[in-house]
Coordinates of C-alpha atoms in Angstrom, one line a residue:
X1 CA -23.4 76.5 -43.2
X2 CA -20.1 77.5 -41.7
X3 CA -19.8 74.3 -39.6
X4 CA -16.2 74.0 -40.5
X5 CA -15.5 77.2 -38.5
X6 CA -16.5 75.5 -35.3
X7 CA -13.7 74.3 -33.0
X8 CA -13.2 70.5 -33.0
X9 CA -13.0 69.3 -29.4
X10 CA -12.4 65.5 -30.0
X11 CA -14.4 62.7 -28.3
X12 CA -14.1 64.1 -24.8
X13 CA -17.3 66.0 -25.1
X14 CA -19.2 62.8 -26.0
X15 CA -18.1 60.5 -23.2
X16 CA -21.3 61.2 -21.2
X17 CA -23.3 59.2 -23.7
X18 CA -21.0 56.2 -23.6
X19 CA -22.1 53.0 -21.9
X20 CA -21.5 52.8 -18.2
X21 CA -18.8 50.1 -17.5
X22 CA -20.9 48.8 -14.6
X23 CA -23.7 48.0 -17.1
X24 CA -21.4 46.0 -19.4
X25 CA -22.5 42.3 -19.4
X26 CA -20.1 39.7 -18.3
X27 CA -18.5 37.9 -21.3
X28 CA -19.7 34.4 -21.8
X29 CA -17.0 31.8 -22.4
X30 CA -18.1 29.1 -24.8
X31 CA -16.7 25.6 -23.9
X32 CA -14.4 24.1 -26.4
X33 CA -15.0 20.8 -28.2
X34 CA -12.9 18.8 -25.8
X35 CA -14.7 20.4 -22.8
X36 CA -18.1 19.6 -24.2
X37 CA -17.0 16.0 -24.9
X38 CA -15.6 15.7 -21.3
X39 CA -18.9 17.1 -19.9
X40 CA -20.9 14.6 -21.8
X41 CA -18.7 11.7 -20.6
X42 CA -19.1 12.8 -17.0
X43 CA -22.8 13.2 -17.5
X44 CA -23.1 9.6 -18.9
X45 CA -21.0 8.2 -16.1
X46 CA -23.2 9.9 -13.5
X47 CA -26.4 8.6 -15.2
X48 CA -24.9 5.1 -15.3
X49 CA -23.9 5.3 -11.7
X50 CA -27.3 6.4 -10.6
X51 CA -28.9 3.6 -12.7
X52 CA -26.6 1.0 -11.1
X53 CA -27.4 2.3 -7.6
X54 CA -31.1 2.1 -8.3
X55 CA -30.9 -1.4 -9.7
X56 CA -28.7 -2.5 -6.8
X57 CA -31.2 -1.3 -4.2
X58 CA -33.9 -3.3 -6.0
X59 CA -31.7 -6.4 -6.4
X60 CA -32.6 -9.2 -3.9
X61 CA -31.1 -12.6 -4.8
X62 CA -33.0 -14.3 -2.0
X63 CA -36.3 -13.4 -3.7
X64 CA -35.2 -14.2 -7.3
X65 CA -37.6 -16.6 -9.0
X66 CA -34.8 -18.2 -11.0
X67 CA -32.7 -18.9 -7.8
X68 CA -35.1 -21.2 -6.1
X69 CA -32.7 -24.1 -5.2
X70 CA -30.3 -24.6 -2.3
X71 CA -27.5 -22.1 -2.6
X72 CA -25.0 -24.3 -0.7
X73 CA -25.4 -27.1 -3.3
X74 CA -25.1 -24.8 -6.3
X75 CA -22.0 -23.9 -8.4
X76 CA -21.6 -21.0 -10.8
X77 CA -20.1 -21.9 -14.2
X78 CA -18.9 -19.1 -16.5
X79 CA -17.0 -18.7 -19.8
X80 CA -19.3 -21.3 -21.4
X81 CA -19.2 -21.6 -25.2
X82 CA -22.3 -19.9 -26.6
X83 CA -23.0 -23.0 -28.7
X84 CA -22.9 -25.4 -25.7
X85 CA -26.3 -26.9 -24.9
X86 CA -27.8 -27.7 -21.5
X87 CA -27.6 -31.5 -22.1
X88 CA -23.9 -31.2 -23.0
X89 CA -23.2 -29.2 -19.8
X90 CA -25.1 -31.9 -17.8
X91 CA -23.0 -34.7 -19.2
X92 CA -19.8 -32.9 -18.4
X93 CA -20.7 -32.1 -14.8
X94 CA -22.8 -35.1 -13.7
X95 CA -19.5 -37.0 -13.1
X96 CA -19.1 -35.1 -9.9
X97 CA -22.6 -36.0 -8.5
X98 CA -26.3 -36.2 -9.3
X99 CA -27.6 -32.9 -10.7
X100 CA -30.9 -31.7 -9.6
X101 CA -31.3 -28.6 -11.9
X102 CA -29.3 -26.6 -14.5
X103 CA -30.2 -23.0 -15.2
X104 CA -28.5 -21.5 -18.2
X105 CA -28.8 -17.7 -18.1
X106 CA -30.1 -16.1 -21.4
X107 CA -30.7 -12.6 -22.6
X108 CA -34.2 -11.5 -21.8
X109 CA -34.6 -9.7 -25.2
X110 CA -32.9 -12.0 -27.7
X111 CA -33.0 -15.3 -25.8
X112 CA -29.4 -16.1 -26.6
X113 CA -27.2 -17.6 -23.9
X114 CA -24.9 -15.2 -22.0
X115 CA -22.1 -17.7 -21.3
X116 CA -22.8 -18.7 -17.7
X117 CA -25.1 -21.0 -15.8
X118 CA -26.0 -22.3 -12.3
X119 CA -25.8 -26.0 -11.6
X120 CA -27.6 -27.4 -8.4
X121 CA -26.5 -30.8 -7.1
X122 CA -28.4 -33.2 -5.0
X123 CA -25.7 -33.1 -2.2
X124 CA -23.1 -30.7 -1.0
X125 CA -20.5 -33.4 -1.8
X126 CA -21.2 -33.2 -5.5
X127 CA -21.0 -29.4 -5.3
X128 CA -17.6 -29.5 -3.6
X129 CA -16.3 -32.0 -6.1
X130 CA -17.4 -29.8 -9.0
X131 CA -15.9 -26.7 -7.4
X132 CA -12.6 -28.5 -6.8
X133 CA -12.2 -30.6 -9.9
X134 CA -14.4 -28.9 -12.5
X135 CA -12.6 -25.6 -12.7
X136 CA -10.7 -25.2 -16.0
X137 CA -12.6 -28.1 -17.6
X138 CA -12.6 -27.8 -21.4
X139 CA -16.1 -27.9 -23.0
X140 CA -16.6 -27.2 -26.7
X141 CA -13.2 -25.7 -27.0
X142 CA -13.4 -23.3 -24.0
X143 CA -12.2 -23.8 -20.5
X144 CA -14.9 -22.9 -18.0
X145 CA -14.6 -21.3 -14.6
X146 CA -16.4 -22.9 -11.7
X147 CA -17.1 -21.0 -8.5
X148 CA -19.6 -21.2 -5.6
X149 CA -22.9 -19.2 -5.8
X150 CA -21.9 -16.1 -3.9
X151 CA -25.1 -14.1 -4.4
X152 CA -27.0 -15.9 -1.6
X153 CA -24.0 -17.2 0.4
X154 CA -21.7 -14.2 0.7
X155 CA -22.8 -11.2 2.7
X156 CA -22.9 -7.8 0.8
X157 CA -22.0 -9.6 -2.4
X158 CA -22.5 -7.6 -5.6
X159 CA -22.6 -9.1 -9.1
X160 CA -20.3 -7.8 -11.8
X161 CA -22.9 -5.7 -13.5
X162 CA -23.1 -3.6 -10.2
X163 CA -19.4 -3.2 -9.9
X164 CA -18.6 -6.3 -8.0
X165 CA -17.5 -9.8 -9.0
X166 CA -14.2 -11.6 -9.0
X167 CA -13.6 -11.6 -12.7
X168 CA -10.1 -10.7 -14.0
X169 CA -10.7 -10.6 -17.7
X170 CA -11.3 -6.8 -17.8
X171 CA -9.0 -5.4 -15.1
X172 CA -7.4 -2.7 -17.3
X173 CA -4.8 -2.8 -19.9
X174 CA -4.4 -6.0 -22.0
X175 CA -1.2 -6.9 -20.1
X176 CA -3.0 -6.8 -16.8
X177 CA -6.1 -8.9 -17.8
X178 CA -6.5 -12.5 -16.9
X179 CA -6.3 -14.4 -20.2
X180 CA -6.3 -18.0 -19.0
X181 CA -9.2 -19.9 -17.7
X182 CA -9.8 -21.0 -14.2
X183 CA -10.1 -19.3 -10.8
X184 CA -7.3 -16.9 -9.9
X185 CA -6.5 -15.7 -6.4
X186 CA -7.0 -11.9 -6.3
X187 CA -3.6 -11.7 -4.6
X188 CA -2.1 -12.8 -7.8
X189 CA -3.3 -9.7 -9.6
X190 CA -0.6 -7.6 -8.1
X191 CA 2.0 -10.2 -8.9
X192 CA 0.8 -10.2 -12.6
X193 CA 1.0 -6.4 -12.5
X194 CA 4.5 -6.4 -11.1
X195 CA 5.6 -9.0 -13.7
X196 CA 4.1 -6.8 -16.5
X197 CA 5.9 -3.8 -15.1
X198 CA 9.2 -5.6 -14.8
X199 CA 8.8 -6.8 -18.4
X200 CA 8.1 -3.3 -19.6
X201 CA 11.1 -2.0 -17.7
X202 CA 13.3 -4.7 -19.2
X203 CA 12.0 -3.9 -22.7
X204 CA 12.7 -0.2 -22.1
X205 CA 16.2 -0.9 -20.8
X206 CA 16.9 -3.1 -23.8
X207 CA 15.7 -0.4 -26.1
X208 CA 17.9 2.1 -24.4
X209 CA 20.8 -0.2 -24.5
X210 CA 20.2 -0.8 -28.2
X211 CA 20.0 2.9 -28.9
X212 CA 23.2 3.5 -26.9
X213 CA 25.0 0.8 -28.8
X214 CA 23.8 2.2 -32.1
X215 CA 25.0 5.7 -31.1
X216 CA 28.3 4.2 -30.0
X217 CA 28.7 2.4 -33.3
X218 CA 27.9 5.6 -35.2
X219 CA 30.4 7.6 -33.2
X220 CA 33.0 4.9 -33.7
X221 CA 32.2 4.8 -37.4
X222 CA 32.6 8.6 -37.6
X223 CA 35.9 8.5 -35.7
X224 CA 37.2 5.8 -38.0
X225 CA 36.1 7.7 -41.1
X226 CA 37.8 10.9 -39.8
X227 CA 40.9 8.9 -39.0
X228 CA 41.0 7.4 -42.5
X229 CA 40.4 10.8 -44.1
X230 CA 43.2 12.3 -42.0
X231 CA 45.5 9.5 -43.0
X232 CA 44.5 9.8 -46.6
X233 CA 45.2 13.5 -46.6
X234 CA 48.6 13.0 -44.8
X235 CA 49.4 10.3 -47.4
X236 CA 48.6 12.7 -50.2
X237 CA 50.8 15.4 -48.7
X238 CA 53.6 12.9 -48.3
X239 CA 53.3 11.9 -51.9
X240 CA 53.4 15.6 -53.0
X241 CA 56.5 16.1 -50.9
X242 CA 58.2 13.1 -52.5
X243 CA 57.3 14.3 -56.0
X244 CA 58.6 17.8 -55.3
X245 CA 61.8 16.3 -53.9
X246 CA 62.2 14.1 -56.9
X247 CA 61.7 16.9 -59.3
X248 CA 64.1 19.1 -57.5
X249 CA 66.7 16.3 -57.5
X250 CA 66.2 15.8 -61.2
X251 CA 66.6 19.5 -61.9
X252 CA 69.8 19.7 -59.9
X253 CA 71.2 16.7 -61.7
X254 CA 70.4 18.2 -65.1
X255 CA 72.1 21.5 -64.1
X256 CA 75.2 19.6 -63.0
X257 CA 75.3 17.7 -66.2
X258 CA 75.1 20.9 -68.3
X259 CA 77.9 22.5 -66.2
X260 CA 80.1 19.5 -66.8
X261 CA 79.6 19.5 -70.5
X262 CA 80.6 23.1 -70.7

């Protein structure tokens, strides 16, 4: 009952029952929202890369059932209007030579055209004429791009869906992309990038110059305002001095008149 008479020793006598620091589990750091988002993006990119590599290993253009014609007499036509029919395409390209076959690529699920086709000519002369003069031809409001069939004629060629191709419509930022139709030499990409960079630099310099001129005008306006304010104050002081002098002269004149009358 007399527990209050016992001596209080503090917590030192109870440290033997505390948890051993070596047994303390390592704290688990939970990733933030941005870290989870970045991890998902990296995971999706890795899955897409593996899928592309697998499809690329299985891709063999020489054994493709749809590519049965002569590759050296075939041209590739892209950026075709989705409403363009096969007979319209034949009328536009048969001026370069006799056409043996036209294969318009369609989506395997929906059956809708994908905007490109392969045209096989009877002779290589027709193919070369279409390659030389058909590029940039306007069909149903769109200018098409004509190129050779590279899948079976160029070694180690990869189509665009596998990371290859020569397209320039999705290079990067909008100012870098190829917006006009027709074939473009890949060496011109760097020239376009340089032109875009020079344009951005000029715009930035113009903005800096405009800002500097605006600041200069503001400083000049402030100086003019201060100068006018100073001149105004000086003018007020001069007016006060003249008024004081006039009143003093009047007072002296009145005093002299009073003295003369006396």
